[in-house]
Amino acid sequence: MGLSPDLILHSGKIVTVDDRFTIAQALAIKDGRIVAVGRSADVRKLAGQGSKVIDLKGRTVIPGLVEAHIHLSYNNVKVIADLDLNCPPEYSTLVSAKNAELALSCGYTAARSAGSVHGVDVALKRAINEGLYPGPRLLAASRDIVATGGMSDWNPSYLKLGMDGLAVIADGADQIRTAVRRAIKDGADVIKCYVGGDALLPHTPIADCTYTLAEVQALVDETHMRGRIASAHVRGARSSRVAAEAGVDSIEHATYADDETLRMIADRGLFLVPGLRYLYSIIENGPRFGITEDIVGPSGLRDEIKQAADTYRRAKDLGIRMCPGGDFGFAWNPHGEYAKDIQVFVDVIGFTPLEAITCATRRGAELMRMQDRIGTLAAGKLADLVVVDGDPLKDITVLQDRSRLSVMKGGRFVTSRQGDYS
Ligand SMILES: [Zn+2]
């Protein structure tokens, strides 16, 4: 066994996303890890017998992307029953595997789940890690933990249907602790709960708050006791406040969070995952799928989208760690369009392309607590990266064109522009 690298990529623009935002020209990979990053002349000197050397011809390399709010088991959801009654576990498992492969081919070498139907994430993560199916490094989420009558509990009682696919209904601290313990027993890394409402669910409008502070504190306490990540869906001011005060690690949306809540999120070092592209997609495409004017109209999503731009700019100014991750999996917001959520970080929230890429890589790795292994391009890190035919620092939308991406996970190209690197 020699010391020479297995692979050297040189003469490119290597966006390291390290502390100093260094732009390098070359990197070397051995045994699935990055062993050197630097100038082409220096890194090329490391080449030995058996090193494969590839000229990037000026292409850009970024760390593998992280989808911070993914639902791999949601597949082309057109009506809300597609999230439960219409999706048996076997089907949910199959579509999850398909979507995992798609996400990887879009440059997403890691993903943090924000909820899965029938808890299929856990088995999917295992199959990916065993090399049975291609997919991102995954943190598996529990089914939604929700109060009686909360957002994910929409079937009225007289139907006697329950919500067994999507949700676990838990009220009061004791039931919530039991739900968390069961989710962890079954393999969840992320404990997802619904504290707030949503325009799409008329029984729980945006402003609703469906858990008390004490209930969410119990969930966070139990989750942290076991070293897992707590996540809460909130949109209105009150639910956002409850999630922040309870110390939920990853706060999803928080569109109407007030200044005090945002300051709390910043001070406590919590993550905010806006999922902003989803709102644009539902306004643009929702009416074609029967989303009605009372949901989209001026006091519904159009108001939320105005508020969203303002809230997330304030969050950015406070230095809150924000990650792209966009609730893809609905008919109006299909899997495969993940990088559109990075574009809104630039176009709407006002991040520079480099900052947006940082949110989509390094911050995502921090949210997943994998920053020692992924998120930046540095010696010692896993070789998870994307070679981009173009320059996302000049045009962030290039990341949406799969035909211009070659994706490497763990030192191996898993998808490649035809004939380029395979
Ligand atoms: Zn979601």
PDB file of N, CA and C in Angstrom, residues 83-85 116-119 143 155 161-169:
ATOM      1  N   LEU A  83     -50.767  11.290   1.867  1.00  0.00           N
ATOM      2  CA  LEU A  83     -49.759  11.236   2.920  1.00  0.00           C
ATOM      3  C   LEU A  83     -50.104  10.182   3.964  1.00  0.00           C
ATOM      4  N   ASP A  84     -51.207   9.483   3.754  1.00  0.00           N
ATOM      5  CA  ASP A  84     -51.583   8.512   4.768  1.00  0.00           C
ATOM      6  C   ASP A  84     -52.371   7.363   4.155  1.00  0.00           C
ATOM      7  N   LEU A  85     -53.656   7.595   3.928  1.00  0.00           N
ATOM      8  CA  LEU A  85     -54.531   6.489   3.510  1.00  0.00           C
ATOM      9  C   LEU A  85     -54.130   5.873   2.178  1.00  0.00           C
ATOM     10  N   SER A 116     -41.372  10.804   7.903  1.00  0.00           N
ATOM     11  CA  SER A 116     -41.560   9.775   6.881  1.00  0.00           C
ATOM     12  C   SER A 116     -42.816   8.974   7.179  1.00  0.00           C
ATOM     13  N   VAL A 117     -43.518   8.594   6.117  1.00  0.00           N
ATOM     14  CA  VAL A 117     -44.731   7.807   6.249  1.00  0.00           C
ATOM     15  C   VAL A 117     -44.341   6.385   6.692  1.00  0.00           C
ATOM     16  N   HIS A 118     -45.055   5.879   7.684  1.00  0.00           N
ATOM     17  CA  HIS A 118     -44.789   4.546   8.235  1.00  0.00           C
ATOM     18  C   HIS A 118     -43.362   4.406   8.766  1.00  0.00           C
ATOM     19  N   GLY A 119     -42.659   5.519   8.980  1.00  0.00           N
ATOM     20  CA  GLY A 119     -41.295   5.432   9.505  1.00  0.00           C
ATOM     21  C   GLY A 119     -40.332   4.690   8.588  1.00  0.00           C
ATOM     22  N   ARG A 143     -42.191   9.107  12.532  1.00  0.00           N
ATOM     23  CA  ARG A 143     -43.469   9.626  12.061  1.00  0.00           C
ATOM     24  C   ARG A 143     -43.741  10.925  12.831  1.00  0.00           C
ATOM     25  N   ASN A 155     -58.116  13.409  10.129  1.00  0.00           N
ATOM     26  CA  ASN A 155     -59.331  12.615   9.919  1.00  0.00           C
ATOM     27  C   ASN A 155     -60.283  12.817  11.098  1.00  0.00           C
ATOM     28  N   LEU A 161     -60.602   6.391  11.623  1.00  0.00           N
ATOM     29  CA  LEU A 161     -59.514   5.973  10.736  1.00  0.00           C
ATOM     30  C   LEU A 161     -58.141   5.990  11.414  1.00  0.00           C
ATOM     31  N   GLY A 162     -57.993   6.850  12.412  1.00  0.00           N
ATOM     32  CA  GLY A 162     -56.655   7.023  12.989  1.00  0.00           C
ATOM     33  C   GLY A 162     -55.723   7.696  11.987  1.00  0.00           C
ATOM     34  N   MET A 163     -54.433   7.711  12.319  1.00  0.00           N
ATOM     35  CA  MET A 163     -53.441   8.358  11.427  1.00  0.00           C
ATOM     36  C   MET A 163     -52.176   7.509  11.425  1.00  0.00           C
ATOM     37  N   ASP A 164     -52.369   6.199  11.348  1.00  0.00           N
ATOM     38  CA  ASP A 164     -51.242   5.314  11.638  1.00  0.00           C
ATOM     39  C   ASP A 164     -50.052   5.437  10.684  1.00  0.00           C
ATOM     40  N   GLY A 165     -50.311   5.846   9.440  1.00  0.00           N
ATOM     41  CA  GLY A 165     -49.210   5.942   8.489  1.00  0.00           C
ATOM     42  C   GLY A 165     -48.300   7.110   8.783  1.00  0.00           C
ATOM     43  N   LEU A 166     -48.906   8.290   8.896  1.00  0.00           N
ATOM     44  CA  LEU A 166     -48.113   9.515   8.957  1.00  0.00           C
ATOM     45  C   LEU A 166     -47.728   9.914  10.381  1.00  0.00           C
ATOM     46  N   ALA A 167     -48.643   9.661  11.326  1.00  0.00           N
ATOM     47  CA  ALA A 167     -48.477  10.342  12.609  1.00  0.00           C
ATOM     48  C   ALA A 167     -48.632   9.420  13.809  1.00  0.00           C
ATOM     49  N   VAL A 168     -48.075   9.906  14.910  1.00  0.00           N
ATOM     50  CA  VAL A 168     -48.320   9.308  16.227  1.00  0.00           C
ATOM     51  C   VAL A 168     -48.982  10.409  17.041  1.00  0.00           C
ATOM     52  N   ILE A 169     -50.164  10.134  17.546  1.00  0.00           N
ATOM     53  CA  ILE A 169     -50.882  11.166  18.285  1.00  0.00           C
ATOM     54  C   ILE A 169     -50.544  11.036  19.758  1.00  0.00           C
TER      55      ILE A 169
END
